[in-house]
Tab-separated table of C-alpha atoms in Angstrom:
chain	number	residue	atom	x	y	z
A	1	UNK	CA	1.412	-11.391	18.883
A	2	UNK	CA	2.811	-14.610	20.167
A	3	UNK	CA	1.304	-17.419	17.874
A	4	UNK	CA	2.510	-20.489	16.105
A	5	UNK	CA	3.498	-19.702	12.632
A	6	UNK	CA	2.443	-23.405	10.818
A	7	UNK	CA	4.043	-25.386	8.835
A	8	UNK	CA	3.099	-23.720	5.344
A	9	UNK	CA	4.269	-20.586	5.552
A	10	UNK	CA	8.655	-20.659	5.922
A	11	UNK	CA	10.951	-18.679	5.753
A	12	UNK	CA	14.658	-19.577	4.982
A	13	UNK	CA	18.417	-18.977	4.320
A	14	UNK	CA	18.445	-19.071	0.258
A	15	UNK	CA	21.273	-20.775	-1.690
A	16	UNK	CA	21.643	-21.092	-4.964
A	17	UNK	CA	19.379	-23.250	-7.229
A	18	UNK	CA	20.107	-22.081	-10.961
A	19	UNK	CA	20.177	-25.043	-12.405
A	20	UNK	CA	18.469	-27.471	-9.842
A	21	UNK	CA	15.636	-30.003	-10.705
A	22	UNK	CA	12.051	-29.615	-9.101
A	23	UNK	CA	12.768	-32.514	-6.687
A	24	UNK	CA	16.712	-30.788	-5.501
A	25	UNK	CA	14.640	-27.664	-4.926
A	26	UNK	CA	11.802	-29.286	-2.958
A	27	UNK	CA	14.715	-31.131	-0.768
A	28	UNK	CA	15.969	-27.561	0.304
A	29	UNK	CA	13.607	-26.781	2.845
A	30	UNK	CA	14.046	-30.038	4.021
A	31	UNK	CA	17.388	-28.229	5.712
A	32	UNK	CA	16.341	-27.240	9.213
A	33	UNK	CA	19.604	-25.636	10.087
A	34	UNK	CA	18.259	-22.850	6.937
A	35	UNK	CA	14.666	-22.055	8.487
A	36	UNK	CA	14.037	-19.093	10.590
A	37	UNK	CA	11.787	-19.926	13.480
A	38	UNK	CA	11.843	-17.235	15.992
A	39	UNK	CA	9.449	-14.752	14.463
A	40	UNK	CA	6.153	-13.016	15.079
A	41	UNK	CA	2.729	-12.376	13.192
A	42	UNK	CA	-0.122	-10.290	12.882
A	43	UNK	CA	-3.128	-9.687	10.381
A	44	UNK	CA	-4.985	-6.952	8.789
A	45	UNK	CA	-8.451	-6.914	10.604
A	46	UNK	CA	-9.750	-8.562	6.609
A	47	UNK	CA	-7.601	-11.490	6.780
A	48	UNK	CA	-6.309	-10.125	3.750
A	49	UNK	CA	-2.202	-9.355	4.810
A	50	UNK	CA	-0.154	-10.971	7.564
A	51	UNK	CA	2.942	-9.376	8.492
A	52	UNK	CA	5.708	-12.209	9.919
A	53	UNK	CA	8.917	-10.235	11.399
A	54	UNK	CA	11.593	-11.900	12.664
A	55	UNK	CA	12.790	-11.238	16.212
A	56	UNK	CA	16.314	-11.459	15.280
A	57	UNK	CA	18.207	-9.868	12.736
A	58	UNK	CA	18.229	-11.424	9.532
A	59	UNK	CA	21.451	-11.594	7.754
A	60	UNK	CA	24.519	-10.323	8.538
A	61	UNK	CA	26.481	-7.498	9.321
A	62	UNK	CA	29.816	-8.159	6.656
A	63	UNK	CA	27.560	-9.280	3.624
A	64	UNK	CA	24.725	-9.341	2.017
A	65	UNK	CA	22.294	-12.670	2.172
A	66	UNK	CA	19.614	-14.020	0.539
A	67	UNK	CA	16.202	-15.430	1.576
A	68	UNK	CA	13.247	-16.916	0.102
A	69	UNK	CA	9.885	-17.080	1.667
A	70	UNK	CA	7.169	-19.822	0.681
A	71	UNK	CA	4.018	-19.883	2.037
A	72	UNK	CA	2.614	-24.112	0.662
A	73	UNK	CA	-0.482	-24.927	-0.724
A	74	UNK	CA	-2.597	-26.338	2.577
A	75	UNK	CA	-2.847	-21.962	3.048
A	76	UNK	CA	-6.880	-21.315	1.925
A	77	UNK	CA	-9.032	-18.985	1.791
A	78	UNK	CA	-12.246	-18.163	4.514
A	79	UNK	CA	-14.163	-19.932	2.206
A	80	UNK	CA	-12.005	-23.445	1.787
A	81	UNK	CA	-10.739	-22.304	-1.469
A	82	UNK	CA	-6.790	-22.632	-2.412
A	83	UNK	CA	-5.659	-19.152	-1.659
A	84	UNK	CA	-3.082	-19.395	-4.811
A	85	UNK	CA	-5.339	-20.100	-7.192
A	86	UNK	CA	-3.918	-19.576	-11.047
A	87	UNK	CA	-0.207	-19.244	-9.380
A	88	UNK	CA	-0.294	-22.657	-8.348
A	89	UNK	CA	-0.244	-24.925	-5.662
A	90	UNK	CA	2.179	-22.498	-3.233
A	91	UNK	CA	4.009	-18.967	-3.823
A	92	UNK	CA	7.281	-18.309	-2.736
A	93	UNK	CA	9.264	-15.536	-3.661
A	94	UNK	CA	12.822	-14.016	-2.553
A	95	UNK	CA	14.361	-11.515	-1.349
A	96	UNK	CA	18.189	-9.832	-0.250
A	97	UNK	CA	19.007	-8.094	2.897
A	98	UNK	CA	21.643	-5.697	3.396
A	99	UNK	CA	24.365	-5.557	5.980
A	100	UNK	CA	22.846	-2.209	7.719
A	101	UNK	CA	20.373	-1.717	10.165
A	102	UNK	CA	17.376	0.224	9.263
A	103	UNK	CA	16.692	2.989	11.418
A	104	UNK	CA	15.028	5.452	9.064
A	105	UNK	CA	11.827	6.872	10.011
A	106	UNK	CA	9.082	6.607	7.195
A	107	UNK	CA	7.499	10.658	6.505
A	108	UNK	CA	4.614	11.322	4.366
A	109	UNK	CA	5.634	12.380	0.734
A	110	UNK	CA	1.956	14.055	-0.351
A	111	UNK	CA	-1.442	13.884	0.722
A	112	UNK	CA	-4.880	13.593	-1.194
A	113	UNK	CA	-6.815	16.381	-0.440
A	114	UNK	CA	-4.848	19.355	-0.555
A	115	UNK	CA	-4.744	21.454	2.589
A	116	UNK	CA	-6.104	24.918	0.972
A	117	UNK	CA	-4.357	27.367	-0.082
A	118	UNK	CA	-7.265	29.580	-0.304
A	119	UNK	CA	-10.692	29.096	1.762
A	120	UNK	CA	-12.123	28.949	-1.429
A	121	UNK	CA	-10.392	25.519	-2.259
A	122	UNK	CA	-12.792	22.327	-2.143
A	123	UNK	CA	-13.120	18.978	-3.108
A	124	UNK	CA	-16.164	16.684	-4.094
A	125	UNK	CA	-17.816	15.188	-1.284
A	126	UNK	CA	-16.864	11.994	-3.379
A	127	UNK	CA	-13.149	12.330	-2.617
A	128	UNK	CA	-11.536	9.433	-1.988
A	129	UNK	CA	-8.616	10.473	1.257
A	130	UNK	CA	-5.196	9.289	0.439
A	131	UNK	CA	-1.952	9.501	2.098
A	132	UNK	CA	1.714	8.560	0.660
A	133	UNK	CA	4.492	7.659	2.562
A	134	UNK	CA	8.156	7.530	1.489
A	135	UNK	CA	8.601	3.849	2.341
A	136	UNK	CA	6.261	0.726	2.954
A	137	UNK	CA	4.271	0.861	6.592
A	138	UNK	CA	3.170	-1.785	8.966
A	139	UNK	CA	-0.310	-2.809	7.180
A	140	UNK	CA	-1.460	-4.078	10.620
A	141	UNK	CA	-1.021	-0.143	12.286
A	142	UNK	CA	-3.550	1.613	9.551
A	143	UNK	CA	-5.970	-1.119	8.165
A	144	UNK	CA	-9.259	-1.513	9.055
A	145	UNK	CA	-12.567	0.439	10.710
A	146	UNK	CA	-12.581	3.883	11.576
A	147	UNK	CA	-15.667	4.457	14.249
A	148	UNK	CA	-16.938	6.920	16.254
A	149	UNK	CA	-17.297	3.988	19.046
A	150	UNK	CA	-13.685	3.610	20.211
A	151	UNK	CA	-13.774	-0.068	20.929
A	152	UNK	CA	-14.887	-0.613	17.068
A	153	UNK	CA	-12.165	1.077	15.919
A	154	UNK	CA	-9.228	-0.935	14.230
A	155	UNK	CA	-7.156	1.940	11.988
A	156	UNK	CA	-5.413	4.100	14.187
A	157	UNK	CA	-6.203	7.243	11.460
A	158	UNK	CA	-8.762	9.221	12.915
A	159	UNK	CA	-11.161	11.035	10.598
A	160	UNK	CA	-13.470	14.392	12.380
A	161	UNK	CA	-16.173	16.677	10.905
A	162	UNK	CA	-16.850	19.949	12.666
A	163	UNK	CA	-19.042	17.944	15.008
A	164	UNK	CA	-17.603	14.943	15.070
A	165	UNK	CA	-15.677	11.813	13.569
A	166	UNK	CA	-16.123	10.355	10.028
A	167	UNK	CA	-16.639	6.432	9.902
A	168	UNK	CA	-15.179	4.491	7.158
A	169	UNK	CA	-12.318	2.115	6.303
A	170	UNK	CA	-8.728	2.604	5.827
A	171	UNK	CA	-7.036	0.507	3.058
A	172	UNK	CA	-3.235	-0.063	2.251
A	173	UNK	CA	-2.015	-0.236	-1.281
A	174	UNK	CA	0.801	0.413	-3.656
A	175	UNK	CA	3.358	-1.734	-1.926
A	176	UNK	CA	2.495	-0.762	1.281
A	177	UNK	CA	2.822	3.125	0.665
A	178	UNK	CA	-0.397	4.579	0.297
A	179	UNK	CA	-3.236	4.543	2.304
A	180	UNK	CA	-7.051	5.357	1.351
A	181	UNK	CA	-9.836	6.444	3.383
A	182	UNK	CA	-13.613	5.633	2.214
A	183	UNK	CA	-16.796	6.791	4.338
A	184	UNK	CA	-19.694	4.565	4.864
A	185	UNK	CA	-21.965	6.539	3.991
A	186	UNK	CA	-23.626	5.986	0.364
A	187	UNK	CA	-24.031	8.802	-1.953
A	188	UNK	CA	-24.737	7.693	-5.503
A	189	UNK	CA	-23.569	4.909	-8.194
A	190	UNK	CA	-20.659	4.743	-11.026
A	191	UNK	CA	-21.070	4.479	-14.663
A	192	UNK	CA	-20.385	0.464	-13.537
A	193	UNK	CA	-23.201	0.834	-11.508
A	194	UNK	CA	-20.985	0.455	-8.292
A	195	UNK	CA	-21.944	2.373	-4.920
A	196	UNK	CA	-19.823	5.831	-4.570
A	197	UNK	CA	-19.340	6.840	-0.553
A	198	UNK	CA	-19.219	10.619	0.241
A	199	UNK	CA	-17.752	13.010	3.284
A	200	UNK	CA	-19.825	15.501	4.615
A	201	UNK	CA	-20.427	18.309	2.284
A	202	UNK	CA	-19.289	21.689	2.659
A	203	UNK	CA	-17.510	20.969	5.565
A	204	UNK	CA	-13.826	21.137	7.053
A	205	UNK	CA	-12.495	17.800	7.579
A	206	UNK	CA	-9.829	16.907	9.822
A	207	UNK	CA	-7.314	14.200	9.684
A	208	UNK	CA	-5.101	12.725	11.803
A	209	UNK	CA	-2.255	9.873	10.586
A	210	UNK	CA	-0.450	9.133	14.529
A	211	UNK	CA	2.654	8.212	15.148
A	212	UNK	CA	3.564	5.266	17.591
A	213	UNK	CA	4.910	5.279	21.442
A	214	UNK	CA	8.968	4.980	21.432
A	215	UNK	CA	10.751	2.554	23.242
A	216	UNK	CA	12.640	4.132	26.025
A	217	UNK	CA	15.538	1.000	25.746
A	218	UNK	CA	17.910	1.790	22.832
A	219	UNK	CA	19.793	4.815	22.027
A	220	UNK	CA	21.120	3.335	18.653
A	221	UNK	CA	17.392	3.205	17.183
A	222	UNK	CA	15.882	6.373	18.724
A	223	UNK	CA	12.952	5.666	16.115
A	224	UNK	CA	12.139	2.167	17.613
A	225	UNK	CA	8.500	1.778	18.710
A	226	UNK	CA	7.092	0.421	21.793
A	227	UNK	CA	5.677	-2.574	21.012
A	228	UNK	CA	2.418	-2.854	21.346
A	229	UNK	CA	2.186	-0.548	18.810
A	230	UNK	CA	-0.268	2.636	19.410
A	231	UNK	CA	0.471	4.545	16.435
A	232	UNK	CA	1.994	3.674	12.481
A	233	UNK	CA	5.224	2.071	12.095
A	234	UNK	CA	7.360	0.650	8.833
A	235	UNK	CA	7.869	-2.687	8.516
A	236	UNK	CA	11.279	-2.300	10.181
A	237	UNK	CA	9.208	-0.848	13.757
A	238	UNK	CA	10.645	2.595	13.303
A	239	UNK	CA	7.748	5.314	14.608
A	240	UNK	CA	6.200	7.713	11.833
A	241	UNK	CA	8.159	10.716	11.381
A	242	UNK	CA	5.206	13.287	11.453
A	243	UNK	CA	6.772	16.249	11.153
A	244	UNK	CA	10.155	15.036	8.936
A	245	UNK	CA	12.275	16.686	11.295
A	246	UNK	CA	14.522	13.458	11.097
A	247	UNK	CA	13.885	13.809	14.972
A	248	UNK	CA	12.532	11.237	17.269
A	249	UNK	CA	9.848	13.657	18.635
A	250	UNK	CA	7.390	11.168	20.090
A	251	UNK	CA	3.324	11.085	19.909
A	252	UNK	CA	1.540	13.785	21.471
A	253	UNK	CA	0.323	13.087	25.250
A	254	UNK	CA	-2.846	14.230	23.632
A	255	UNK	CA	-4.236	13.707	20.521
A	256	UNK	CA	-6.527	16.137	20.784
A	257	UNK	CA	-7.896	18.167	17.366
A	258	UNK	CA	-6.187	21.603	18.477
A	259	UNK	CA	-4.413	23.595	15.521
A	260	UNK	CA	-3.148	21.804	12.161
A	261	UNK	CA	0.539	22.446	12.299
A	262	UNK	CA	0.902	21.208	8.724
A	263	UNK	CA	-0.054	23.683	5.709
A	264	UNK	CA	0.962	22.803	1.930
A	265	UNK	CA	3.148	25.152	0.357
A	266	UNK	CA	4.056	24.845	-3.311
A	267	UNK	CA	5.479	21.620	-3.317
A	268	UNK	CA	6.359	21.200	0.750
A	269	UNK	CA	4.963	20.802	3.891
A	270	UNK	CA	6.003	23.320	6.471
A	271	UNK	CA	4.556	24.118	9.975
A	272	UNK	CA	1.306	26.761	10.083
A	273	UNK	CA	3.282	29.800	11.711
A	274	UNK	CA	3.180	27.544	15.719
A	275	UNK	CA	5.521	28.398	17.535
A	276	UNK	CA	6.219	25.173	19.374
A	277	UNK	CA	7.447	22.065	17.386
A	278	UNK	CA	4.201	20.119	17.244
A	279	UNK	CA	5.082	15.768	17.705
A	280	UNK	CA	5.307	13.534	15.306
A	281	UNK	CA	1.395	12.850	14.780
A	282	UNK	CA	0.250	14.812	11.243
A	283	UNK	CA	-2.945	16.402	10.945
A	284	UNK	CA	-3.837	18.765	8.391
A	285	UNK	CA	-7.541	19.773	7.071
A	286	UNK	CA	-9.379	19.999	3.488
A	287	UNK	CA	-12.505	21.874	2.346
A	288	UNK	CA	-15.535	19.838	0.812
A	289	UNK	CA	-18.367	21.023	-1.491
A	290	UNK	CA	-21.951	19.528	-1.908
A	291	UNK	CA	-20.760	18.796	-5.385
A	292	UNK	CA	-20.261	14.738	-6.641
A	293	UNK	CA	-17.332	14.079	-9.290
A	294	UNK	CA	-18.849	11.448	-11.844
A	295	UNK	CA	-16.404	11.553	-14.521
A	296	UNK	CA	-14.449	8.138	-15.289
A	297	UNK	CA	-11.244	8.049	-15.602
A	298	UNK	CA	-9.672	7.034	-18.943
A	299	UNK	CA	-6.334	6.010	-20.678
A	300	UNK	CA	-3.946	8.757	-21.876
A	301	UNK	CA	-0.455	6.848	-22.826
A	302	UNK	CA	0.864	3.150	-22.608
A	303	UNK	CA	4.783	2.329	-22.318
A	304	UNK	CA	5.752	0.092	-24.477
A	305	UNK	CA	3.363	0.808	-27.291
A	306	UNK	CA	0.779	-1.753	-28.156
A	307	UNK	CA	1.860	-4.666	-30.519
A	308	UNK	CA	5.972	-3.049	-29.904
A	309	UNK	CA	8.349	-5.570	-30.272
A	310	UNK	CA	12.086	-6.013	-28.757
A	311	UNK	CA	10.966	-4.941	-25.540
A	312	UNK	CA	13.090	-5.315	-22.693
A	313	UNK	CA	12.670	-8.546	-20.483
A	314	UNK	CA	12.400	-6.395	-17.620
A	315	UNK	CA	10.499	-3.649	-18.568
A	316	UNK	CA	7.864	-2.995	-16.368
A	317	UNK	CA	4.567	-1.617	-18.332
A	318	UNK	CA	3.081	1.934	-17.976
A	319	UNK	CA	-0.531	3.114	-18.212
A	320	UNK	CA	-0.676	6.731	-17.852
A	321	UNK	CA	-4.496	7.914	-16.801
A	322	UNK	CA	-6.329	11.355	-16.801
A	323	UNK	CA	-7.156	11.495	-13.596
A	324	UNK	CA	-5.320	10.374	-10.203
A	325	UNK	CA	-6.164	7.174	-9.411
A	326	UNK	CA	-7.807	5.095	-6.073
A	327	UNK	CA	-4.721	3.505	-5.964
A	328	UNK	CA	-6.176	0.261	-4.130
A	329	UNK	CA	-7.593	-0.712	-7.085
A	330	UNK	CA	-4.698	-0.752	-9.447
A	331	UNK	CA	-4.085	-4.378	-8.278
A	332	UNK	CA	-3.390	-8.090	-9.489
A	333	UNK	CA	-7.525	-8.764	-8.981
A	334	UNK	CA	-8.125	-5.591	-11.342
A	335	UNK	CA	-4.970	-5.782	-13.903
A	336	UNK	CA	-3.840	-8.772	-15.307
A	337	UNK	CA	-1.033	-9.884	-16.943
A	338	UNK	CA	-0.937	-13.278	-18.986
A	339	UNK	CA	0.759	-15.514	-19.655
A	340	UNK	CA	1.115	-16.561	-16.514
A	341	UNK	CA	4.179	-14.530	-14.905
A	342	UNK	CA	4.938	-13.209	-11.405
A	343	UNK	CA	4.112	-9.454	-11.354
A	344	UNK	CA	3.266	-6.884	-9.200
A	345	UNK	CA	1.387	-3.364	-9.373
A	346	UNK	CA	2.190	0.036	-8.256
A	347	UNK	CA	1.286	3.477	-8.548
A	348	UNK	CA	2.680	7.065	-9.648
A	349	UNK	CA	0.794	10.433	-8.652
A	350	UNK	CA	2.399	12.620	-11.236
A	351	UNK	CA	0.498	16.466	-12.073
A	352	UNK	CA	-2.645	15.460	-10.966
A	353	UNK	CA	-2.631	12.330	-12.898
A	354	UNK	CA	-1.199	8.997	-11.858
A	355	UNK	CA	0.515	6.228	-13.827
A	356	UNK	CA	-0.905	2.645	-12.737
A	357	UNK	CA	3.148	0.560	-13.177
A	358	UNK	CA	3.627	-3.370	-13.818
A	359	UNK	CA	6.252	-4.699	-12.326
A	360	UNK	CA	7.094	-8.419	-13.093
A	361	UNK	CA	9.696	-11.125	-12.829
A	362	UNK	CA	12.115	-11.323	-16.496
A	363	UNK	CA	9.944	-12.282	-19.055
A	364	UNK	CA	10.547	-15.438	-20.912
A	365	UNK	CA	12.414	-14.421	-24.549
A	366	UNK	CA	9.917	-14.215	-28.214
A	367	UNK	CA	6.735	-14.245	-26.189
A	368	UNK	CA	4.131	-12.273	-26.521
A	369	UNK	CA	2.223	-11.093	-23.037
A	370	UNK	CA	-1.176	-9.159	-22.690
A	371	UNK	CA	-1.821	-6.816	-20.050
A	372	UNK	CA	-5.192	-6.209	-19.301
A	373	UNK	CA	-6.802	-3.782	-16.631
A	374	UNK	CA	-10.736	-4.384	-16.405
A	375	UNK	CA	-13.400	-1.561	-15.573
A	376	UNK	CA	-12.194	-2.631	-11.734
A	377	UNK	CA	-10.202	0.257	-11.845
A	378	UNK	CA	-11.093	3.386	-10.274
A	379	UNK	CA	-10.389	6.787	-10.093
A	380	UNK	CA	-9.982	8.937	-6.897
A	381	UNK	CA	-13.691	9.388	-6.496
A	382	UNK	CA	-14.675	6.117	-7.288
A	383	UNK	CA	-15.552	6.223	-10.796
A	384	UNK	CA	-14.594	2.986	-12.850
A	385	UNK	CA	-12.127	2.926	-15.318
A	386	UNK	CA	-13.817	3.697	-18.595
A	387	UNK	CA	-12.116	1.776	-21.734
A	388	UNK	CA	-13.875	2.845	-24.678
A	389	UNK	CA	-13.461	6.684	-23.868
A	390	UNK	CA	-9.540	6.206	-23.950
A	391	UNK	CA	-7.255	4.552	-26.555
A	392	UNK	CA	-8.846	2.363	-28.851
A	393	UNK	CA	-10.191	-0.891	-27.440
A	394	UNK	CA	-13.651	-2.701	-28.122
A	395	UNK	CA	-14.977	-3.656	-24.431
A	396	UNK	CA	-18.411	-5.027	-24.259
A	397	UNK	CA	-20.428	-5.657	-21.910
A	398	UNK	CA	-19.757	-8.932	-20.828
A	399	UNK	CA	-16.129	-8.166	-20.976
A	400	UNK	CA	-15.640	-4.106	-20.164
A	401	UNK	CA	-12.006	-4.129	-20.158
A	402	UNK	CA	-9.354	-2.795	-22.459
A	403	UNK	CA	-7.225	-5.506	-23.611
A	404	UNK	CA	-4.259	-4.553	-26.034
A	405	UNK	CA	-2.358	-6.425	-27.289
C-alpha cells in the first residue's frame, strides 16, 4: 500500500564501521544521500510482521552491496510497551545483496499431512496443517483468518470439508518458510493445560495454497505478480510455482475444488494421472480419524553436548525432538538464548522428526551461553514440549523448562 514509512524504521546504504565509536555510528544515518526512501509496506492482519520492499532495485548490477536496516526505539507495541524490550532501545540488523535479479519462483518442498497412499491412511483430528516452501514467502499473502464468510477472510489458503470450508488461522514461521493451519474449533487440553483445536473427524480434507495473478508487462520476469496480490508470492513478488514446472502457468480462472492434481509419491510430488497440466494453485487432500494425539513431544539429541567446551563461535545449536514439531512455536518467545546475543530460530523436518536450529550472531570468545526452550514448545498436534520425559533436566512447576547448561 501507499503509506508513509516514519521516521524509526530506515533503511540504508551500509559502510563500514569496524572500529567506529557509538557516537560515529549514530552520525551515519545522519547521511541522507545513504537512506532509501522510495519503498512500500504492508502488515500481517496481527500487527505482528511488516514487510517494507523497495520499489527500486537495491544494489547494483557489477557488485555486491551492503545494507543495514534499523527500526529506533519510539516503535511500541499495541499496548504502549517498547517493542524491543531486552534487545534494547532499537534493532537493526544487516544484510548483502547480490548483483542478480531474482526471478525464481518459490515451490512447496513437503506438506504436513500426507496425501494417502492408501485410503486407509489418517491423521488425528488434532493435526496441526503445515506447508514448506523452498524459499521465504510474502507473510502478508498467507497470514491471517480463514472463514467460511468471504469478506472475513484474510489468508488466501482455503481449507474445505466434504460439506464445506474449515475456519481457522494461518501462521508463518521458520524464516518465512512454513506455514501452519489451526481450526477454531476446541477439542481438548495439553499436558500444559493449553486448548488443542481439531479438523473434522473422519473426514477428507481439502486444501488449497493459490498462486497469485501475473503481470502481463515484463517478459524478463515471467514470474512477476500483479500487484495487488490475489494469491502467495516470495518476498521478491515472484507468483507460487504450484506445480514446479519452472513454468509461469498462471492461477486457475477458477478455483474451484475439482480433482487434486497433486499425489505424494515416495519422496515427490507428481500429477494424479490428469491429463491436462493443472495451474499453478496446489491442492492435495488428507484422511482424518476421530482419534486425538496427546503425546508430548520430548528431547532426543543436543549439538554441541551440554557443558562442551571449544565450541565454534558460530555454531548454531541443535535440539533434535521425537516428534515433528508446530514449527511456529520454535521461536525467540519460546527458546531463549542468554547472554544476551542476536539469534534466530529455525526448523528441520527430518524422518518424521524435526530438529528445532539456533542460529545467532559470533559469539563473544570464553563465555559460557545457556539455551533454554520452555514447555512453549509444541509438537504438531499441539502438545507442549515435555522436559522431564527427555534428557535429564529438573523443570518444576514454576519454571517447566529444560535449561542445560
Amino acid at each position: 500500500d501507499d503509506v508513509i514509512i516514519p521516521d524509526t524504521i530506515k533503511l540504508q546504504k551500509s559502510i563500514n564501521l569496524v572500529g567506529k565509536t557509538a557516537s560515529e555510528r549514530e552520525a551515519t544515518w545522519d547521511n541522507l544521500r545513504n537512506l532509501v526512501t522510495n519503498m512500500k509496506a504492508a502488515a500481517t492482519p496481527n500487527g505482528k510482521t511488516f514487510v517494507f520492499a523497495p520499489q527500486t532495485f537495491l544494489g547494483s548490477p557489477s557488485e555486491p552491496i551492503s545494507y543495514t536496516m534499523r527500526l529506533d526505539e519510539g516503535i511500541k507495541k499495541a499496548n504502549g510497551d517498547a517493542a524491543f524490550g531486552r534487545f534494547g532501545k532499537m534493532y537493526e540488523w544487516q544484510f548483502e545483496v547480490s548483483t542478480i535479479i531474482d526471478s525464481t519462483p518459490p515451490t512447496i518442498t513437503s506438506v504436513i499431512p500426507l496425501p494417502p497412499a492408501t485410503n486407509e491412511d489418517t491423521y488425528a483430528r488434532n493435526v496441526v496443517m503445515q506447508v514448506n516452501f523452498s524459499e521465504a514467502i510474502d507473510p502478508t499473502t498467507v497470514s491471517g483468518v480463514v472463514s467460511a464468510d468471504a469478506r472475513k477472510n484474510e489468508s488466501k489458503i482455503k481449507v474445505q470439508k466434504s460439506n464445506g470450508a474449515v475456519e481457522g488461522i494461518v501462521a508463518i514461521a521458520n524464516q518465512y518458510k512454513t506455514i501452519e493451519f489451526v481450526t477454531n474449533d476446541e477439542c481438548g487440553k495439553n499436558s500444559c493445560g493449553g486448548a488443542v483445536y481439531c479438523l473434522p473427524g473422519n473426514e477428507t480434507i481439502t486444501v488449497r495454497v493459490p498462486s497469485a495473478r501475473l503481470t502481463t508487462t515484463t517478459d524478463d520476469d515471467p514470474f512477476t505478480a500483479d500487484i495487488p496480490y490475489n494469491g502467495i508470492v516470495d518476498i521478491a513478488g515472484n507468483a507460487f510455482d504450484g506445480n514446479n514446472r519452472r513454468g509461469a502457468d498462471g492461477k486457475p480462472i477458477s478455483d474451484g475444488p475439482g480433482d487434486p492434481p497433486f499425489i505424494f509419491a515416495g519422496s515427490s510430488y507428481q500429477f494424479s494421472g490428469t491429463t491436462n497440466i493443472p495451474k499453478d494453485d496446489f491442492v492435495w487432500t488428507f484422511n482424518t480419524n476421530d482419534t486425538i494425539d496427546l503425546t508430548p513431544p520430548k528431547i532426543e539429541a543436543l549439538t554441541p553436548n551440554p557443558g562442551k567446551g571449544n565450541v565454534l563461535l558460530d555454531q548454531s545449536l541443535r535440539a533434535t525432538f521425537s516428534k515433528q514439531l508446530m514449527s511456529s512455536t520454535f521461536n525467540s518467545a519460546n527458546v531463549l538464548l542468554e547472554p544476551t546475543i542476536n539469534y534466530w530460530t529455525e526448523t528441520e523436518n527430518v524422518a518424521g522428526k524435526t530438529v528445532g536450529v539456533i542460529k545467532h550472531d559470533r559469539f563473544e570468545k570464553n563465555t559460557a551461553y545457556t539455551p533454554t526452550i520452555t514447555a512453549g514448545v509444541k509438537d504438531g498436534f499441539q502438545n507442549c514440549y515435555f522436559p522431564c520425559a527427555g534428557l535429564s533436566c529438573n523443570p518444576t512447576k514454576q519454571a517447566p523448562s529444560c535449561k542445560l547448561p
